[in-house]
């Protein structure tokens, strides 16, 4: 780290600590080092200006997650995690099987569709979307036709999945962008979104969710912890222009849009990505929305009696509306947005991949990625430059996951028309941590829709297990928790059917697979 970066880091940390009444330098300075990886570029014309997602998941059973990156007009690529051992220097090698070297890929999400213990892939494309079944050794194949999934030719840019009660298969939502066949387009030509609900062991014909407002991110989440995940869609105002808004679909037998009568507030922005995490500590998930200009942290109001979210105040430091370095003062463009605890202090931080759509003159061209580090008083301080993440390429999809299982989340960014980047988290003197994976009997072996509650003397952290959000890509990795100086913690799981486990005491700095065993949790080291 350069002397200037060190000085800025110390000043930012001291300011945050003093504002909270804590000793200066209570938090370590975040640091990330670039990792050499096989060259991969997300390319293509205007239909690939959006997308560029990345899926992060373990496909060969060694626990270290692989990286599958969209290629746009070029082939997508799987990079095998070749790190020598947990905690070692990150390393990746080319390992793309023919069935994944697809063109037209906008993004991908890992999930275990058939509950066989291997990760499958939902692949979003310009054209027909695909569901590929995971096989041993990072190989994949189309699901048998008996699954009933079919996709027509669309421009798909968002995805989410959940397990509805009593179903053997997950419910799938595909968010579509502009209808390219509309001769009046592209403006005011947003396509319908598609909902796939299972009927027994196969999928019924997709149900169009209309109106569509050019969706760029989708997330099933149980916003009120009432036992049902509803579908939130973040939509791009650039193409719906007027008359559109953000959407929340109530997943009733016949899905319906929430309205202001339900407590939902009409909200418009250039919606690019969704991230969800309990920031306030009230046990409910808040949301962070990436956009052009201001990024929007919205805090859930549990007393409103409905899905009511309010913008966090400007003083929390979360808007990240303009570049913090590079000399371009025009508004920023946010894409992937993700929570993670860089320093393991128990306070969630935020990474945002940034970059101009292409050559939009009203927006910054030199637009560095953000690392917003949460302070003890709940404010966020920009640390992207001092951490070494201020890349000026056009960022798109990204991942914020522990790639070498050392308890520190690393970063992957897919860039448009520039090489993919991976940074290893090398922050020193971080706090303690836990990596947790859940398992229950099929269906839904990975317990999508469960909640993990983890408590230490300092705080209780609450985490919902979801599939979706981000921008065109997602992760299926261990749930990472920073726990600061605590050497042990207690945790319980509220399973998707609402059953709460007993509390389990665990030691710090461990990788745990927790299996459902009645009201108990059966821990094991995977």
PDB file of N, CA and C in Angstrom, residues 58 65 77 103 108-109 148 163 231 240 249 284 313 316 340 379 383 387 397 400 411 428 431 448 457 495:
ATOM      1  N   UNK A  58     -18.712 -24.387  -5.514  1.00  0.00           N
ATOM      2  CA  UNK A  58     -17.806 -25.531  -5.570  1.00  0.00           C
ATOM      3  C   UNK A  58     -18.433 -26.615  -6.437  1.00  0.00           C
ATOM      4  N   UNK A  65     -14.397 -22.721  -3.892  1.00  0.00           N
ATOM      5  CA  UNK A  65     -15.360 -22.381  -4.941  1.00  0.00           C
ATOM      6  C   UNK A  65     -14.705 -22.024  -6.270  1.00  0.00           C
ATOM      7  N   UNK A  77     -16.801 -18.845 -19.335  1.00  0.00           N
ATOM      8  CA  UNK A  77     -15.612 -19.588 -18.915  1.00  0.00           C
ATOM      9  C   UNK A  77     -15.742 -20.034 -17.463  1.00  0.00           C
ATOM     10  N   UNK A 103     -21.949 -19.280 -25.870  1.00  0.00           N
ATOM     11  CA  UNK A 103     -22.039 -17.862 -26.203  1.00  0.00           C
ATOM     12  C   UNK A 103     -23.441 -17.362 -25.874  1.00  0.00           C
ATOM     13  N   UNK A 108     -25.316 -16.210 -14.650  1.00  0.00           N
ATOM     14  CA  UNK A 108     -25.616 -17.559 -14.177  1.00  0.00           C
ATOM     15  C   UNK A 108     -25.750 -17.550 -12.666  1.00  0.00           C
ATOM     16  N   UNK A 109     -26.600 -18.461 -12.172  1.00  0.00           N
ATOM     17  CA  UNK A 109     -26.822 -18.618 -10.730  1.00  0.00           C
ATOM     18  C   UNK A 109     -26.737 -20.091 -10.364  1.00  0.00           C
ATOM     19  N   UNK A 148     -39.630 -30.654 -17.632  1.00  0.00           N
ATOM     20  CA  UNK A 148     -40.667 -29.780 -18.158  1.00  0.00           C
ATOM     21  C   UNK A 148     -40.263 -28.347 -18.370  1.00  0.00           C
ATOM     22  N   UNK A 163     -38.058 -22.118  -2.609  1.00  0.00           N
ATOM     23  CA  UNK A 163     -38.897 -23.304  -2.471  1.00  0.00           C
ATOM     24  C   UNK A 163     -40.196 -22.911  -1.796  1.00  0.00           C
ATOM     25  N   UNK A 231     -41.434 -11.846  -4.240  1.00  0.00           N
ATOM     26  CA  UNK A 231     -40.464 -11.575  -5.306  1.00  0.00           C
ATOM     27  C   UNK A 231     -40.300 -10.085  -5.526  1.00  0.00           C
ATOM     28  N   UNK A 240     -38.023   1.853 -19.226  1.00  0.00           N
ATOM     29  CA  UNK A 240     -39.462   2.023 -19.010  1.00  0.00           C
ATOM     30  C   UNK A 240     -39.838   3.497 -19.021  1.00  0.00           C
ATOM     31  N   UNK A 249     -43.880  -8.658  -5.809  1.00  0.00           N
ATOM     32  CA  UNK A 249     -44.968  -9.576  -6.103  1.00  0.00           C
ATOM     33  C   UNK A 249     -45.269 -10.439  -4.888  1.00  0.00           C
ATOM     34  N   UNK A 284     -34.747  -8.135  10.707  1.00  0.00           N
ATOM     35  CA  UNK A 284     -35.389  -8.119   9.391  1.00  0.00           C
ATOM     36  C   UNK A 284     -34.377  -7.663   8.343  1.00  0.00           C
ATOM     37  N   UNK A 313     -30.619   7.806   5.536  1.00  0.00           N
ATOM     38  CA  UNK A 313     -30.245   9.213   5.409  1.00  0.00           C
ATOM     39  C   UNK A 313     -28.908   9.348   4.689  1.00  0.00           C
ATOM     40  N   UNK A 316     -25.496   8.568   6.367  1.00  0.00           N
ATOM     41  CA  UNK A 316     -24.956   7.229   6.598  1.00  0.00           C
ATOM     42  C   UNK A 316     -23.841   6.891   5.612  1.00  0.00           C
ATOM     43  N   UNK A 340     -20.651  -7.954   2.823  1.00  0.00           N
ATOM     44  CA  UNK A 340     -19.635  -8.851   3.363  1.00  0.00           C
ATOM     45  C   UNK A 340     -18.846  -8.132   4.432  1.00  0.00           C
ATOM     46  N   UNK A 379     -22.436   4.352  10.314  1.00  0.00           N
ATOM     47  CA  UNK A 379     -22.104   5.048   9.075  1.00  0.00           C
ATOM     48  C   UNK A 379     -21.165   4.181   8.228  1.00  0.00           C
ATOM     49  N   UNK A 383     -13.649   3.119   1.279  1.00  0.00           N
ATOM     50  CA  UNK A 383     -12.282   2.629   1.433  1.00  0.00           C
ATOM     51  C   UNK A 383     -11.791   1.913   0.180  1.00  0.00           C
ATOM     52  N   UNK A 387      -7.983   0.318  -0.151  1.00  0.00           N
ATOM     53  CA  UNK A 387      -7.986  -1.144  -0.137  1.00  0.00           C
ATOM     54  C   UNK A 387      -7.400  -1.734  -1.404  1.00  0.00           C
ATOM     55  N   UNK A 397     -20.929  -7.692 -13.283  1.00  0.00           N
ATOM     56  CA  UNK A 397     -21.209  -8.647 -12.228  1.00  0.00           C
ATOM     57  C   UNK A 397     -19.999  -8.829 -11.323  1.00  0.00           C
ATOM     58  N   UNK A 400     -18.509 -11.452  -3.791  1.00  0.00           N
ATOM     59  CA  UNK A 400     -17.858 -11.005  -2.557  1.00  0.00           C
ATOM     60  C   UNK A 400     -17.860 -12.206  -1.617  1.00  0.00           C
ATOM     61  N   UNK A 411     -12.825 -10.844  -3.660  1.00  0.00           N
ATOM     62  CA  UNK A 411     -13.681 -10.149  -4.625  1.00  0.00           C
ATOM     63  C   UNK A 411     -13.349 -10.590  -6.044  1.00  0.00           C
ATOM     64  N   UNK A 428      -4.922  -7.343   7.479  1.00  0.00           N
ATOM     65  CA  UNK A 428      -4.218  -7.901   8.638  1.00  0.00           C
ATOM     66  C   UNK A 428      -5.008  -7.643   9.928  1.00  0.00           C
ATOM     67  N   UNK A 431     -10.755  -9.685  12.814  1.00  0.00           N
ATOM     68  CA  UNK A 431     -11.386 -10.390  13.914  1.00  0.00           C
ATOM     69  C   UNK A 431     -11.589 -11.859  13.598  1.00  0.00           C
ATOM     70  N   UNK A 448     -32.712 -23.198   1.335  1.00  0.00           N
ATOM     71  CA  UNK A 448     -33.028 -21.863   0.846  1.00  0.00           C
ATOM     72  C   UNK A 448     -34.299 -21.384   1.547  1.00  0.00           C
ATOM     73  N   UNK A 457     -21.438 -11.723  22.547  1.00  0.00           N
ATOM     74  CA  UNK A 457     -21.720 -10.663  23.524  1.00  0.00           C
ATOM     75  C   UNK A 457     -21.936  -9.294  22.881  1.00  0.00           C
ATOM     76  N   UNK A 495     -35.594 -23.059  10.142  1.00  0.00           N
ATOM     77  CA  UNK A 495     -35.629 -23.757   8.877  1.00  0.00           C
ATOM     78  C   UNK A 495     -36.751 -23.232   7.995  1.00  0.00           C
TER      79      UNK A 495
END
